[in-house]
Structures are given as C-alpha cells and as structure tokens.
Short mmCIF file of C-alpha atoms in Angstrom, two decimals:
data_model
loop_
_atom_site.label_atom_id
_atom_site.label_comp_id
_atom_site.label_asym_id
_atom_site.label_seq_id
_atom_site.Cartn_x
_atom_site.Cartn_y
_atom_site.Cartn_z
CA UNK D 824 -52.02 -1.61 59.75
CA UNK D 825 -55.18 -2.23 57.82
CA UNK D 826 -58.73 -1.71 59.24
CA UNK D 827 -61.84 -2.98 57.95
CA UNK D 828 -65.31 -2.84 59.62
CA UNK D 829 -67.31 -5.80 60.73
CA UNK D 830 -71.02 -5.34 61.81
CA UNK D 831 -72.45 -8.02 64.24
CA UNK D 832 -76.16 -8.65 63.91
CA UNK D 833 -77.83 -9.83 66.89
CA UNK D 834 -80.47 -12.68 66.42
CA UNK D 835 -83.51 -11.98 68.67
CA UNK D 836 -86.02 -14.77 69.37
CA UNK D 837 -89.42 -12.89 70.04
CA UNK D 838 -91.84 -15.10 72.23
CA UNK D 839 -95.30 -14.05 73.09
CA UNK D 840 -97.65 -11.42 72.03
CA UNK D 841 -95.58 -9.10 69.94
CA UNK D 842 -97.48 -6.59 67.52
CA UNK D 843 -96.20 -3.25 66.98
CA UNK D 844 -93.46 -3.68 69.47
CA UNK D 845 -91.29 -5.46 66.94
CA UNK D 846 -90.23 -2.06 65.48
CA UNK D 847 -89.36 -0.98 68.95
CA UNK D 848 -87.31 -3.98 69.67
CA UNK D 849 -85.42 -3.69 66.57
CA UNK D 850 -84.85 -0.01 66.99
CA UNK D 851 -83.56 -0.32 70.52
CA UNK D 852 -81.08 -3.14 69.63
CA UNK D 853 -79.88 -1.47 66.39
CA UNK D 854 -79.11 -3.88 63.82
CA UNK D 855 -81.14 -6.97 64.74
CA UNK D 856 -82.43 -9.96 63.04
CA UNK D 857 -86.07 -10.81 64.68
CA UNK D 858 -87.10 -14.37 64.72
CA UNK D 859 -90.75 -14.91 65.65
CA UNK D 860 -92.21 -17.87 67.49
CA UNK D 861 -96.03 -17.68 67.48
CA UNK D 862 -96.88 -21.22 68.71
CA UNK D 863 -99.27 -21.54 71.83
CA UNK D 864 -97.45 -21.39 75.23
CA UNK D 865 -98.02 -25.06 75.98
CA UNK D 866 -95.93 -25.94 72.92
CA UNK D 867 -92.77 -23.71 73.28
CA UNK D 868 -90.67 -26.84 74.39
CA UNK D 869 -91.07 -28.36 71.29
CA UNK D 870 -88.03 -29.21 68.99
CA UNK D 871 -88.89 -26.18 66.72
CA UNK D 872 -88.56 -23.89 69.63
CA UNK D 873 -85.33 -25.46 70.77
CA UNK D 874 -83.96 -25.13 67.24
CA UNK D 875 -84.80 -21.40 67.15
CA UNK D 876 -83.42 -20.88 70.65
CA UNK D 877 -80.12 -22.51 69.59
CA UNK D 878 -79.82 -19.91 66.71
CA UNK D 879 -80.68 -17.00 68.68
CA UNK D 880 -78.39 -14.76 70.91
CA UNK D 881 -81.35 -13.21 72.90
CA UNK D 882 -84.62 -14.46 73.57
CA UNK D 883 -87.37 -11.90 74.59
CA UNK D 884 -90.66 -12.72 76.25
CA UNK D 885 -93.29 -10.30 75.52
CA UNK D 886 -96.06 -11.79 77.64
CA UNK D 887 -96.69 -12.25 81.37
CA UNK D 888 -93.63 -13.45 82.92
CA UNK D 889 -95.00 -16.63 84.78
CA UNK D 890 -93.57 -19.37 82.48
CA UNK D 891 -90.41 -20.76 84.07
CA UNK D 892 -89.93 -23.51 81.21
CA UNK D 893 -89.41 -20.64 78.73
CA UNK D 894 -86.45 -19.21 80.81
CA UNK D 895 -85.19 -22.55 81.46
CA UNK D 896 -85.18 -23.48 77.80
CA UNK D 897 -83.53 -20.26 76.51
CA UNK D 898 -81.00 -20.55 79.28
CA UNK D 899 -80.09 -24.13 78.27
CA UNK D 900 -79.75 -22.80 74.69
CA UNK D 901 -77.33 -20.24 75.96
CA UNK D 902 -79.67 -17.11 75.13
CA UNK D 903 -80.11 -14.09 77.40
CA UNK D 904 -83.44 -14.12 78.83
CA UNK D 905 -85.09 -10.92 78.51
CA UNK D 906 -88.65 -9.48 79.51
CA UNK D 907 -90.23 -6.80 77.40
CA UNK D 908 -92.78 -4.45 78.76
CA UNK D 909 -92.98 -5.42 82.34
CA UNK D 910 -95.93 -3.91 84.24
CA UNK D 911 -96.08 -2.80 87.87
CA UNK D 912 -98.80 -5.24 88.70
CA UNK D 913 -96.50 -8.20 87.69
CA UNK D 914 -93.76 -7.29 90.05
CA UNK D 915 -95.47 -8.76 93.18
CA UNK D 916 -97.50 -11.32 91.29
CA UNK D 917 -94.40 -12.84 89.40
CA UNK D 918 -91.54 -12.18 91.99
CA UNK D 919 -90.33 -15.78 91.74
CA UNK D 920 -89.77 -15.70 88.20
CA UNK D 921 -88.47 -11.99 87.52
CA UNK D 922 -84.96 -12.76 89.01
CA UNK D 923 -84.31 -15.35 86.33
CA UNK D 924 -84.41 -12.71 83.55
CA UNK D 925 -80.98 -11.09 82.57
CA UNK D 926 -82.60 -7.79 81.59
CA UNK D 927 -86.04 -6.27 82.12
CA UNK D 928 -87.52 -3.63 80.01
CA UNK D 929 -90.17 -1.55 81.91
CA UNK D 930 -93.54 -0.65 80.45
CA UNK D 931 -93.60 2.80 82.11
CA UNK D 932 -91.85 4.78 84.65
CA UNK D 933 -93.97 3.45 87.57
CA UNK D 934 -92.94 -0.14 86.52
CA UNK D 935 -89.29 1.08 86.24
CA UNK D 936 -89.43 2.62 89.77
CA UNK D 937 -91.14 -0.26 91.32
CA UNK D 938 -88.58 -2.65 89.75
CA UNK D 939 -85.78 -0.60 90.98
CA UNK D 940 -87.24 -0.41 94.39
CA UNK D 941 -87.61 -4.22 94.45
CA UNK D 942 -83.93 -4.55 93.97
CA UNK D 943 -83.64 -5.29 90.26
CA UNK D 944 -80.52 -3.47 88.81
CA UNK D 945 -80.86 -4.59 85.26
CA UNK D 946 -83.92 -2.72 84.20
CA UNK D 947 -84.37 -0.32 81.26
CA UNK D 948 -86.97 2.19 80.50
CA UNK D 949 -86.60 2.29 76.63
CA UNK D 950 -87.83 5.85 76.24
CA UNK D 951 -85.87 5.98 72.81
CA UNK D 952 -87.90 2.96 71.61
CA UNK D 953 -91.04 4.87 71.33
CA UNK D 954 -92.59 3.78 74.83
CA UNK D 955 -95.41 6.09 75.68
CA UNK D 956 -94.74 8.56 78.54
CA UNK D 957 -97.29 8.18 81.35
CA UNK D 958 -99.24 11.44 82.37
CA UNK D 959 -97.57 13.42 85.00
CA UNK D 960 -100.82 13.60 87.11
CA UNK D 961 -103.19 10.97 87.67
CA UNK D 962 -102.90 7.18 87.28
CA UNK D 963 -101.27 5.24 84.28
CA UNK D 964 -103.18 3.15 81.96
CA UNK D 965 -102.49 -0.04 84.17
CA UNK D 966 -104.60 1.69 86.98
CA UNK D 967 -101.79 1.37 89.35
CA UNK D 968 -99.70 4.27 90.93
CA UNK D 969 -96.26 4.10 92.33
CA UNK D 970 -96.69 7.05 94.74
CA UNK D 971 -96.10 4.68 97.76
CA UNK D 972 -92.56 3.81 96.46
CA UNK D 973 -89.61 6.10 97.48
CA UNK D 974 -87.90 7.40 94.25
CA UNK D 975 -84.73 9.10 93.58
CA UNK D 976 -84.74 12.39 91.94
CA UNK D 977 -83.65 11.10 88.61
CA UNK D 978 -86.54 8.46 88.69
CA UNK D 979 -89.25 11.14 89.29
CA UNK D 980 -91.58 11.95 86.57
CA UNK D 981 -90.43 15.13 84.94
CA UNK D 982 -86.96 14.67 86.19
CA UNK D 983 -83.82 13.40 84.39
CA UNK D 984 -84.34 10.20 82.45
CA UNK D 985 -83.38 6.91 84.37
CA UNK D 986 -79.92 5.82 83.48
CA UNK D 987 -79.56 3.02 80.99
CA UNK D 988 -77.65 0.00 82.28
CA UNK D 989 -74.49 -1.48 80.84
CA UNK D 990 -75.39 -3.86 78.03
CA UNK D 991 -71.80 -5.24 77.81
CA UNK D 992 -73.10 -8.72 78.68
CA UNK D 993 -75.08 -8.71 75.24
CA UNK D 994 -73.16 -9.21 71.92
CA UNK D 995 -71.49 -5.77 70.93
CA UNK D 996 -73.25 -3.79 68.11
CA UNK D 997 -70.33 -1.52 67.42
CA UNK D 998 -68.06 -2.25 64.64
CA UNK D 999 -64.84 -3.89 65.52
CA UNK D 1000 -61.55 -3.39 63.81
CA UNK D 1001 -59.61 -6.23 62.05
CA UNK D 1002 -55.99 -6.36 62.33
CA UNK D 1003 -53.59 -7.26 59.52
CA UNK D 1004 -50.67 -8.54 61.88
CA UNK D 1005 -48.28 -11.16 60.63
CA UNK D 1006 -47.81 -13.91 63.15
CA UNK D 1007 -43.96 -14.03 62.68
CA UNK D 1008 -43.65 -10.53 64.19
CA UNK D 1009 -43.08 -10.73 68.05
CA UNK D 1010 -45.82 -8.95 69.99
CA UNK D 1011 -45.03 -5.98 72.33
CA UNK D 1012 -47.50 -7.05 74.85
CA UNK D 1013 -46.04 -10.33 76.03
CA UNK D 1014 -44.57 -8.98 79.25
CA UNK D 1015 -45.01 -11.20 82.31
CA UNK D 1016 -46.25 -9.55 85.36
CA UNK D 1017 -43.52 -8.94 87.89
CA UNK D 1018 -45.56 -11.21 90.18
CA UNK D 1019 -48.48 -13.50 89.93
CA UNK D 1020 -51.92 -12.05 90.66
CA UNK D 1021 -54.19 -14.41 92.42
CA UNK D 1022 -57.97 -14.14 92.77
CA UNK D 1023 -60.99 -15.79 94.19
CA UNK D 1024 -63.93 -15.18 91.60
CA UNK D 1025 -67.73 -16.03 91.64
CA UNK D 1026 -69.87 -15.32 88.60
CA UNK D 1027 -72.78 -13.12 89.63
CA UNK D 1028 -75.03 -14.99 87.31
CA UNK D 1029 -76.29 -17.85 89.60
CA UNK D 1030 -77.70 -19.78 86.72
CA UNK D 1031 -74.29 -19.97 85.04
CA UNK D 1032 -72.50 -20.61 88.29
CA UNK D 1033 -74.82 -23.56 89.13
CA UNK D 1034 -74.10 -25.02 85.63
CA UNK D 1035 -70.23 -24.70 86.04
CA UNK D 1036 -67.81 -26.93 87.77
CA UNK D 1037 -66.51 -23.99 89.93
CA UNK D 1038 -67.27 -20.26 90.11
CA UNK D 1039 -68.24 -19.80 86.46
CA UNK D 1040 -65.26 -17.69 85.28
CA UNK D 1041 -64.80 -19.55 82.07
CA UNK D 1042 -68.31 -18.44 80.84
CA UNK D 1043 -67.41 -14.86 81.77
CA UNK D 1044 -64.27 -15.21 79.51
CA UNK D 1045 -66.45 -16.60 76.74
CA UNK D 1046 -68.99 -13.81 76.91
CA UNK D 1047 -66.04 -11.21 76.84
CA UNK D 1048 -64.46 -12.67 73.70
CA UNK D 1049 -67.67 -13.58 71.73
CA UNK D 1050 -68.86 -9.99 72.55
CA UNK D 1051 -65.61 -8.72 70.95
CA UNK D 1052 -66.67 -10.76 67.73
CA UNK D 1053 -64.01 -13.26 68.42
CA UNK D 1054 -63.76 -17.13 68.76
CA UNK D 1055 -63.29 -19.56 71.68
CA UNK D 1056 -61.40 -22.72 71.64
CA UNK D 1057 -62.19 -25.30 74.28
CA UNK D 1058 -62.90 -29.08 75.09
CA UNK D 1059 -66.42 -30.55 74.84
CA UNK D 1060 -68.03 -34.02 74.24
CA UNK D 1061 -68.89 -35.10 70.72
CA UNK D 1062 -71.98 -37.00 69.80
CA UNK D 1063 -70.49 -40.34 71.29
CA UNK D 1064 -69.07 -38.56 74.33
CA UNK D 1065 -65.41 -38.51 73.24
CA UNK D 1066 -63.56 -35.33 74.40
CA UNK D 1067 -62.58 -33.14 71.49
CA UNK D 1068 -61.37 -29.56 71.07
CA UNK D 1069 -63.57 -27.32 68.97
CA UNK D 1070 -63.93 -23.67 68.01
CA UNK D 1071 -67.13 -21.71 68.76
CA UNK D 1072 -68.20 -18.10 67.70
CA UNK D 1073 -71.64 -18.17 69.56
CA UNK D 1074 -72.38 -18.38 73.19
CA UNK D 1075 -74.66 -21.33 72.77
CA UNK D 1076 -71.69 -23.20 71.29
CA UNK D 1077 -69.61 -22.40 74.48
CA UNK D 1078 -72.09 -23.92 76.87
CA UNK D 1079 -71.02 -27.55 76.15
CA UNK D 1080 -67.31 -26.52 77.12
CA UNK D 1081 -68.37 -25.81 80.64
CA UNK D 1082 -67.86 -28.40 83.31
CA UNK D 1083 -65.14 -30.94 83.73
CA UNK D 1084 -63.70 -33.28 81.04
CA UNK D 1085 -61.36 -35.48 82.67
CA UNK D 1086 -60.27 -37.44 79.42
CA UNK D 1087 -57.58 -35.94 77.31
CA UNK D 1088 -59.15 -34.06 74.41
CA UNK D 1089 -58.38 -34.70 70.77
CA UNK D 1090 -56.77 -31.42 69.32
CA UNK D 1091 -56.33 -32.60 65.77
CA UNK D 1092 -56.17 -29.61 63.51
CA UNK D 1093 -57.33 -27.20 66.22
CA UNK D 1094 -53.94 -25.16 66.63
CA UNK D 1095 -54.08 -24.51 62.77
CA UNK D 1096 -57.64 -23.14 63.23
CA UNK D 1097 -56.50 -20.85 66.05
CA UNK D 1098 -53.53 -19.58 64.06
CA UNK D 1099 -55.96 -19.02 61.02
CA UNK D 1100 -58.37 -17.06 63.28
CA UNK D 1101 -55.63 -14.71 64.55
CA UNK D 1102 -54.43 -14.10 60.82
CA UNK D 1103 -58.04 -13.08 60.04
CA UNK D 1104 -57.85 -10.57 62.76
CA UNK D 1105 -60.28 -12.10 65.18
CA UNK D 1106 -59.90 -12.11 69.08
CA UNK D 1107 -59.07 -15.63 70.05
CA UNK D 1108 -59.77 -17.14 73.61
CA UNK D 1109 -57.91 -20.48 73.71
CA UNK D 1110 -58.33 -22.73 76.66
CA UNK D 1111 -56.85 -26.21 77.51
CA UNK D 1112 -54.52 -28.01 79.62
CA UNK D 1113 -51.12 -26.50 80.27
CA UNK D 1114 -49.45 -28.91 77.72
CA UNK D 1115 -52.02 -27.88 75.08
CA UNK D 1116 -51.25 -24.16 75.65
CA UNK D 1117 -47.61 -25.04 75.14
CA UNK D 1118 -48.30 -26.86 71.77
CA UNK D 1119 -50.30 -23.82 70.60
CA UNK D 1120 -47.34 -21.54 71.13
CA UNK D 1121 -45.19 -24.06 69.35
CA UNK D 1122 -47.49 -23.40 66.39
CA UNK D 1123 -47.09 -19.67 66.79
CA UNK D 1124 -43.30 -19.96 66.60
CA UNK D 1125 -42.77 -19.78 70.26
CA UNK D 1126 -43.89 -17.85 73.35
CA UNK D 1127 -41.99 -14.86 72.19
CA UNK D 1128 -44.28 -14.60 69.18
CA UNK D 1129 -47.46 -14.07 71.05
CA UNK D 1130 -50.29 -12.04 69.49
CA UNK D 1131 -52.16 -9.25 70.83
CA UNK D 1132 -55.39 -10.63 69.93
CA UNK D 1133 -54.84 -14.02 71.81
CA UNK D 1134 -55.67 -14.93 75.31
CA UNK D 1135 -54.47 -18.36 76.50
CA UNK D 1136 -56.06 -19.90 79.58
CA UNK D 1137 -54.96 -23.30 81.19
CA UNK D 1138 -56.82 -25.20 83.59
CA UNK D 1139 -55.40 -26.57 86.79
CA UNK D 1140 -54.93 -30.10 86.00
CA UNK D 1141 -54.53 -33.25 88.04
CA UNK D 1142 -53.64 -35.19 85.00
CA UNK D 1143 -55.63 -36.19 81.86
CA UNK D 1144 -57.56 -39.64 81.80
CA UNK D 1145 -56.93 -42.11 79.19
CA UNK D 1146 -59.80 -41.64 76.52
CA UNK D 1147 -59.95 -45.44 76.21
CA UNK D 1148 -60.59 -45.89 80.03
CA UNK D 1149 -63.35 -43.34 80.01
CA UNK D 1150 -64.95 -45.24 76.97
CA UNK D 1151 -64.85 -48.41 79.03
CA UNK D 1152 -66.50 -46.47 81.99
CA UNK D 1153 -69.16 -44.98 79.83
CA UNK D 1154 -70.00 -48.47 78.42
CA UNK D 1155 -70.33 -49.76 82.05
CA UNK D 1156 -72.78 -46.93 82.76
CA UNK D 1157 -74.80 -47.53 79.76
CA UNK D 1158 -75.15 -51.29 80.64
CA UNK D 1159 -76.47 -50.12 84.05
CA UNK D 1160 -78.93 -47.85 82.54
CA UNK D 1161 -79.92 -50.21 79.89
CA UNK D 1162 -79.58 -47.34 77.03
CA UNK D 1163 -77.11 -45.49 75.27
CA UNK D 1164 -76.03 -42.29 77.18
CA UNK D 1165 -77.74 -39.06 76.16
CA UNK D 1166 -76.14 -36.52 78.50
CA UNK D 1167 -72.94 -36.55 80.73
CA UNK D 1168 -72.24 -34.18 83.67
CA UNK D 1169 -69.24 -35.24 85.70
CA UNK D 1170 -69.66 -32.29 88.10
CA UNK D 1171 -73.36 -31.69 88.68
CA UNK D 1172 -74.19 -29.76 91.98
CA UNK D 1173 -77.77 -29.24 92.19
CA UNK D 1174 -77.69 -29.64 95.95
CA UNK D 1175 -74.36 -27.66 96.36
CA UNK D 1176 -70.78 -28.54 95.93
CA UNK D 1177 -70.44 -30.69 99.06
CA UNK D 1178 -73.12 -32.97 97.47
CA UNK D 1179 -71.65 -32.98 93.96
CA UNK D 1180 -72.74 -35.88 91.77
CA UNK D 1181 -71.99 -37.65 88.53
CA UNK D 1182 -75.15 -37.62 86.42
CA UNK D 1183 -75.29 -39.59 83.19
CA UNK D 1184 -78.65 -39.61 81.50
CA UNK D 1185 -80.45 -41.94 79.13
CA UNK D 1186 -83.81 -42.67 77.80
CA UNK D 1187 -84.37 -45.37 80.46
CA UNK D 1188 -83.20 -43.10 83.42
CA UNK D 1189 -80.25 -41.34 84.96
CA UNK D 1190 -77.16 -42.99 86.58
CA UNK D 1191 -76.52 -40.61 89.69
CA UNK D 1192 -73.65 -41.19 92.04
CA UNK D 1193 -71.81 -39.09 94.54
CA UNK D 1194 -68.37 -38.17 93.11
CA UNK D 1195 -66.44 -39.87 96.05
CA UNK D 1196 -68.20 -43.18 95.09
CA UNK D 1197 -68.10 -43.01 91.22
CA UNK D 1198 -65.72 -45.56 90.13
CA UNK D 1199 -64.26 -43.50 87.21
CA UNK D 1200 -63.45 -40.60 89.62
CA UNK D 1201 -62.04 -43.02 92.07
CA UNK D 1202 -59.65 -44.52 89.56
CA UNK D 1203 -58.90 -40.97 88.20
CA UNK D 1204 -58.03 -39.55 91.67
CA UNK D 1205 -55.95 -42.65 92.68
CA UNK D 1206 -53.59 -42.17 89.58
CA UNK D 1207 -54.97 -45.36 88.13
CA UNK D 1208 -55.92 -44.29 84.57
CA UNK D 1209 -53.86 -41.23 83.43
CA UNK D 1210 -51.79 -40.94 80.34
CA UNK D 1211 -48.27 -41.87 80.93
CA UNK D 1212 -47.14 -38.54 80.14
CA UNK D 1213 -49.02 -36.94 83.09
CA UNK D 1214 -46.87 -38.76 85.71
CA UNK D 1215 -43.88 -36.70 84.53
CA UNK D 1216 -45.70 -33.49 83.62
CA UNK D 1217 -43.35 -30.50 83.49
CA UNK D 1218 -46.01 -27.90 83.82
CA UNK D 1219 -46.94 -28.28 87.52
CA UNK D 1220 -45.55 -25.15 88.81
CA UNK D 1221 -46.99 -21.76 90.04
CA UNK D 1222 -45.86 -19.86 87.03
CA UNK D 1223 -47.31 -21.09 83.84
CA UNK D 1224 -46.86 -20.21 80.05
CA UNK D 1225 -50.36 -19.06 79.79
CA UNK D 1226 -52.00 -15.66 80.40
CA UNK D 1227 -54.41 -16.94 82.89
CA UNK D 1228 -54.81 -20.09 84.98
CA UNK D 1229 -58.34 -21.38 86.06
CA UNK D 1230 -59.19 -23.92 88.61
CA UNK D 1231 -61.33 -24.79 91.48
CA UNK D 1232 -60.65 -23.15 95.01
CA UNK D 1233 -60.87 -25.85 97.60
CA UNK D 1234 -58.36 -24.27 99.98
CA UNK D 1235 -59.64 -20.54 99.88
CA UNK D 1236 -62.39 -20.79 102.65
CA UNK D 1237 -60.12 -19.38 105.37
CA UNK D 1238 -58.88 -16.47 103.11
CA UNK D 1239 -62.13 -15.28 101.69
CA UNK D 1240 -65.08 -17.09 103.55
CA UNK D 1241 -67.74 -14.76 102.03
CA UNK D 1242 -67.11 -16.59 98.53
CA UNK D 1243 -67.90 -20.08 99.89
CA UNK D 1244 -71.47 -20.71 100.07
CA UNK D 1245 -71.32 -24.22 98.70
CA UNK D 1246 -72.09 -23.22 95.28
CA UNK D 1247 -68.52 -23.01 93.82
CA UNK D 1248 -65.73 -20.53 93.62
CA UNK D 1249 -62.98 -20.33 90.95
CA UNK D 1250 -59.23 -19.68 91.63
CA UNK D 1251 -57.79 -17.43 88.82
CA UNK D 1252 -53.98 -16.61 88.36
CA UNK D 1253 -53.02 -13.75 86.12
CA UNK D 1254 -49.39 -14.37 84.78
CA UNK D 1255 -49.12 -11.72 82.13
CA UNK D 1256 -50.25 -8.05 81.94
CA UNK D 1257 -52.73 -9.07 79.29
CA UNK D 1258 -54.25 -11.62 81.74
CA UNK D 1259 -54.31 -9.00 84.30
CA UNK D 1260 -56.15 -6.48 82.35
CA UNK D 1261 -58.74 -9.04 81.29
CA UNK D 1262 -59.53 -9.93 84.77
CA UNK D 1263 -59.87 -6.01 85.41
CA UNK D 1264 -62.61 -6.08 82.74
CA UNK D 1265 -64.69 -8.90 84.35
CA UNK D 1266 -65.00 -7.01 87.61
CA UNK D 1267 -68.50 -5.69 86.80
CA UNK D 1268 -69.92 -9.19 86.43
CA UNK D 1269 -68.22 -11.10 88.96
CA UNK D 1270 -67.30 -10.97 92.67
CA UNK D 1271 -63.45 -10.74 92.67
CA UNK D 1272 -61.14 -10.79 95.58
CA UNK D 1273 -57.41 -10.76 95.30
CA UNK D 1274 -55.68 -13.37 97.59
CA UNK D 1275 -51.87 -13.57 98.53
CA UNK D 1276 -49.91 -15.54 95.91
CA UNK D 1277 -47.25 -16.66 98.26
CA UNK D 1278 -49.48 -19.62 99.55
CA UNK D 1279 -50.93 -20.90 96.27
CA UNK D 1280 -50.24 -24.57 96.86
CA UNK D 1281 -52.67 -24.06 99.90
CA UNK D 1282 -55.34 -22.93 97.53
CA UNK D 1283 -55.09 -25.98 95.16
CA UNK D 1284 -52.52 -28.59 95.51
CA UNK D 1285 -52.76 -29.67 91.92
CA UNK D 1286 -51.03 -26.48 90.96
CA UNK D 1287 -47.69 -27.79 92.05
CA UNK D 1288 -48.12 -31.66 92.68
CA UNK D 1289 -47.42 -34.16 89.77
CA UNK D 1290 -50.07 -36.78 89.98
CA UNK D 1291 -48.86 -40.17 91.44
CA UNK D 1292 -48.77 -43.41 89.23
CA UNK D 1293 -50.64 -46.10 91.26
CA UNK D 1294 -48.84 -49.17 91.91
CA UNK D 1295 -51.74 -51.27 90.58
CA UNK D 1296 -51.98 -49.50 87.17
CA UNK D 1297 -50.88 -52.44 85.10
CA UNK D 1298 -53.21 -54.75 87.06
CA UNK D 1299 -55.98 -52.33 86.37
CA UNK D 1300 -55.39 -52.34 82.54
CA UNK D 1301 -55.16 -56.04 82.55
CA UNK D 1302 -58.41 -56.54 84.45
CA UNK D 1303 -60.36 -53.99 82.44
CA UNK D 1304 -61.20 -56.08 79.53
CA UNK D 1305 -62.09 -59.19 81.59
CA UNK D 1306 -64.47 -57.66 84.30
CA UNK D 1307 -67.00 -54.94 85.07
CA UNK D 1308 -65.53 -51.67 85.23
CA UNK D 1309 -66.34 -50.90 88.96
CA UNK D 1310 -64.87 -54.38 89.81
CA UNK D 1311 -61.72 -53.57 88.17
CA UNK D 1312 -61.33 -50.39 89.95
CA UNK D 1313 -62.15 -52.01 93.33
CA UNK D 1314 -59.67 -54.77 92.72
CA UNK D 1315 -56.93 -52.26 92.14
CA UNK D 1316 -57.67 -49.65 94.92
CA UNK D 1317 -60.20 -51.22 97.12
CA UNK D 1318 -63.75 -50.85 97.90
CA UNK D 1319 -65.45 -47.41 97.91
CA UNK D 1320 -66.83 -48.05 101.49
CA UNK D 1321 -63.76 -46.55 103.20
CA UNK D 1322 -64.11 -43.58 100.81
CA UNK D 1323 -67.66 -43.10 102.03
CA UNK D 1324 -66.63 -43.12 105.60
CA UNK D 1325 -63.84 -40.72 105.36
CA UNK D 1326 -65.98 -38.36 103.12
CA UNK D 1327 -68.50 -38.03 105.88
CA UNK D 1328 -66.70 -36.22 108.71
CA UNK D 1329 -69.55 -36.97 111.20
CA UNK D 1330 -69.17 -40.81 110.84
CA UNK D 1331 -65.41 -41.10 111.68
CA UNK D 1332 -65.62 -39.85 115.28
CA UNK D 1333 -68.60 -42.18 115.98
CA UNK D 1334 -66.86 -45.06 114.33
CA UNK D 1335 -63.60 -44.36 116.41
CA UNK D 1336 -65.78 -44.15 119.52
CA UNK D 1337 -67.48 -47.48 118.97
CA UNK D 1338 -64.20 -49.47 118.16
CA UNK D 1339 -61.97 -47.57 120.37
CA UNK D 1340 -59.41 -46.99 117.57
CA UNK D 1341 -59.32 -43.39 118.58
CA UNK D 1342 -57.91 -43.92 121.98
CA UNK D 1343 -54.14 -43.36 122.84
CA UNK D 1344 -52.25 -46.52 123.41
#
C-alpha cells in the first residue's frame, strides 16, 4: 500500500476591518489562503463579492456583527460564516444576528464567558492566536465587566483555558493518506448489516435544514466527505435547468445538489469519473436513484467489488419524471412569467413543510404555487409523466444495494414527535456496516433517533411501492404539444380544485356538513 501526503489549504474571505489580525487568523487556521474584501459595507453584495464568496471555504466578518446581508450572502455561497473578535457589548445589542454565525471568536475572556452564558456553544477564545489576555483585576479595555455572569471554574480568569470546540465542520487541515487500491480487488468492508438500521434525522444547522427538501442529511454527508478531501457526485440543474449528474470537490458546488430534482438526471460519463476518483485514492460520496447506484456498481465490476473509500447513497424515489415533460412545464412557467427562468426550487418551505411551494424565479417576478396545486407535481404524483422503466422498477424494496438510503419522513410523527416541527425531517436507512459507521460519525451535528425498522412502509410508502402508470398517460403525451401544460394535466387527471379541498382538512368536514354527504344512508 502506497501513502502520499495531501495538504488541504482553506481559502478564507476576510470581510470588515482587518489589520494586524490577518496574522492571527492565518496562524489559528494553519495553512490558509486569505482573500481580502475591502469595499464599503453597502457594496458587499456586488458581483465581485459573490465571486469571492463562491471561491472561499470560510468567510470571516471582522466588524460589528449587525449586517444580515453579509451572512445571507456567504450562506448562499456555501461558506461558513464566522465572526472574529466578538466583544461583550455586542452580545445583547446584536443578539438577533449572532445565532446566524457558525463560529464565533471571542475578543477576550469576558466576551467568551458572556457568549457561553448566552447559550452560544460554538465559541473560541483564540489564546494561541495572540489575543491579549485581559488583566486579572479591574476592567478590560472595553469598559465592561463580566462579574455578573456565573462562570465555571475553567472559565474563570487564572483557571484552565476554556476548551476549544470541535472544528470538524470546517475543511480538515490534517494531511490525508491516498490509497493505491486496484478496483478489481474485492473489498473486505462490504458486509451488509444483519438488519437494517432506520433513523429519523434532523440537521442542527437550521439554515441548511430550511434550504433542504427534508431534514438536511445530504448536506451533512457532503460536509463529511469534502472534509476528508473527497468528492461528491449528485444531481443538479444546469444553466437551462436540465437535470444532470456532476462531481463536486467544494461545499459551494454541493449546494445546488440540495432539494428535489424530479426529472431523471443525465449521467453521461459520471460513472467513469467516480471510478477514476477512487483510483486516485479519493473518498467518494455517490448519490442518486437506486437504479443509478446499481449502474455505478456495474462499472466497478459488481457489488462484491466495493471500494473502502466509496459511500453510495440512494434516494427514496417515487419514479423519475421524463425530462421532456419537465422541459415543457418549464416553458409553460416561463410564458406565465414573461421571462426565462433564473432559479428553480421545487421544494421551497419558507412557511414550513405544511405550506411547501414551488418557486420559479425570473427577472419579471416569481411563479409561486402550493405543491398540491402545481400542474407538474400533480402530473408526477398521479403517475402521468414518469419514464416507462419506472413503472416496473425492481428496486422498490426495503433492502437496497446502497450503503445508505435517504428520504423524507412523512410517517414518522407518531414514532418520534420531537423531530416534527414542520421544518422537515429525514428518514435514513443504513444497509451496510460502512453506512452504519458514517451515520455514527454524524451524531454530533444532527439530532438522530433510531426507529423500529419492522414498519418501514409506514414511514415512507415509496420505499416499497412501485409507481402506478396513469390510465390517461398516452392522452397526456398526445395533448402536450397541442395545449397549455396545465390544461393537458387537467384534461387527463381532472381539476386541482378537489386536490385543494382534500389538502385542507378543515374544509372537508364543513363541505360534508353543508351537502349532507357525510350522513350515513
């Protein structure tokens, strides 16, 4: 076995008033490439800033933390938002913004103690970075004391230094070994678990969870494998909103893979790229539908030729939509907007999961429709526009060929009600020991609850249910070139009015009472 050393360099975007602190930042993070942004605060959402943020792993704010647009912009770019040099007087004045930062570096021990007392766990006092120690007696330079705050023994001045937090969320700085393992050799870690391990999981990062279709587990897996110096393969939209499979080696490139992509993705050349990455000794996270995972293993020579650096993750799938139908739907939305689409989100949940919407933006405005009323999702859920292969899918069973299975968790409320706050929760199945170990490693960044695996169909029926082919599928395809998309859908499966009524549980009893249809004959 041949080992070689690979050093990962973090790219840090410095924003705000940084002077001599650049050396402190660089010293604390080890090997780091510092990118400066010196423009005035009012200009930080310019295209130049966005380009810099896209190229950075971490964005550090060095000024007073009251500028929400900065945090929002770096979150959208996939960076970690970090506050450097937090002072005690900011804690109450900027309480609404501080929770949005992933990591806070305290200015002194008083600020550190106040932040911990206020409930901020991810706080660091970078003593090793050259931060000046406050005097033992009297007031610190800020003019504020922390004497009114209860402190633990280790937090007291003169005691042991405060513990450093776990920086595993940030890209790893330690050298990573590369493995020279021929793909033709069977792995000795492909043992399937004696039973399926089932979990309900919620990402502790609320921003990531809000941007995800379910509980944000996919992002946790990406952070884990990017942190190992590896690569991630997954589905995203291209510039014209076709669904394609791509490779990512940075967290910003993983963000477009979040959310639901109902159309079948183009995987041309992607399996060869995955095999090549494994041969280079890189950790590989490959996500896709169950049939795409099966195709990957065919390129490896079969499931028995698994690789120790590979983690395969399939998504609970209700079938893959015909890309041509999705293109027709997008054209319909663009005609309604009067402009080409600039952003597509098929699982937006700003008001909560129970009020999920489809949002397609353009320069003229945004198409925004509740998911139960959107014509494309109505056609998809009715089995009107799936690929022919999906109606005879051999992969709809509890035991999959992947290491992990991810999906939404619509049926888990009665088993783990504490996870169901209308913000989304994920169902995760671990099929192999490798998958089980990865789930164990995510426990510090997520709320994980194991659930009984013997009632899996109750959690998500798409696990074991093959999609039904709608009886009017041929009529729909015949009508599509001749009429507006929503009209073609309604002609095949009926109006969405009944769908609205059945989705609003409070309406049905009233409707039955008025019409008398609820009375027994």
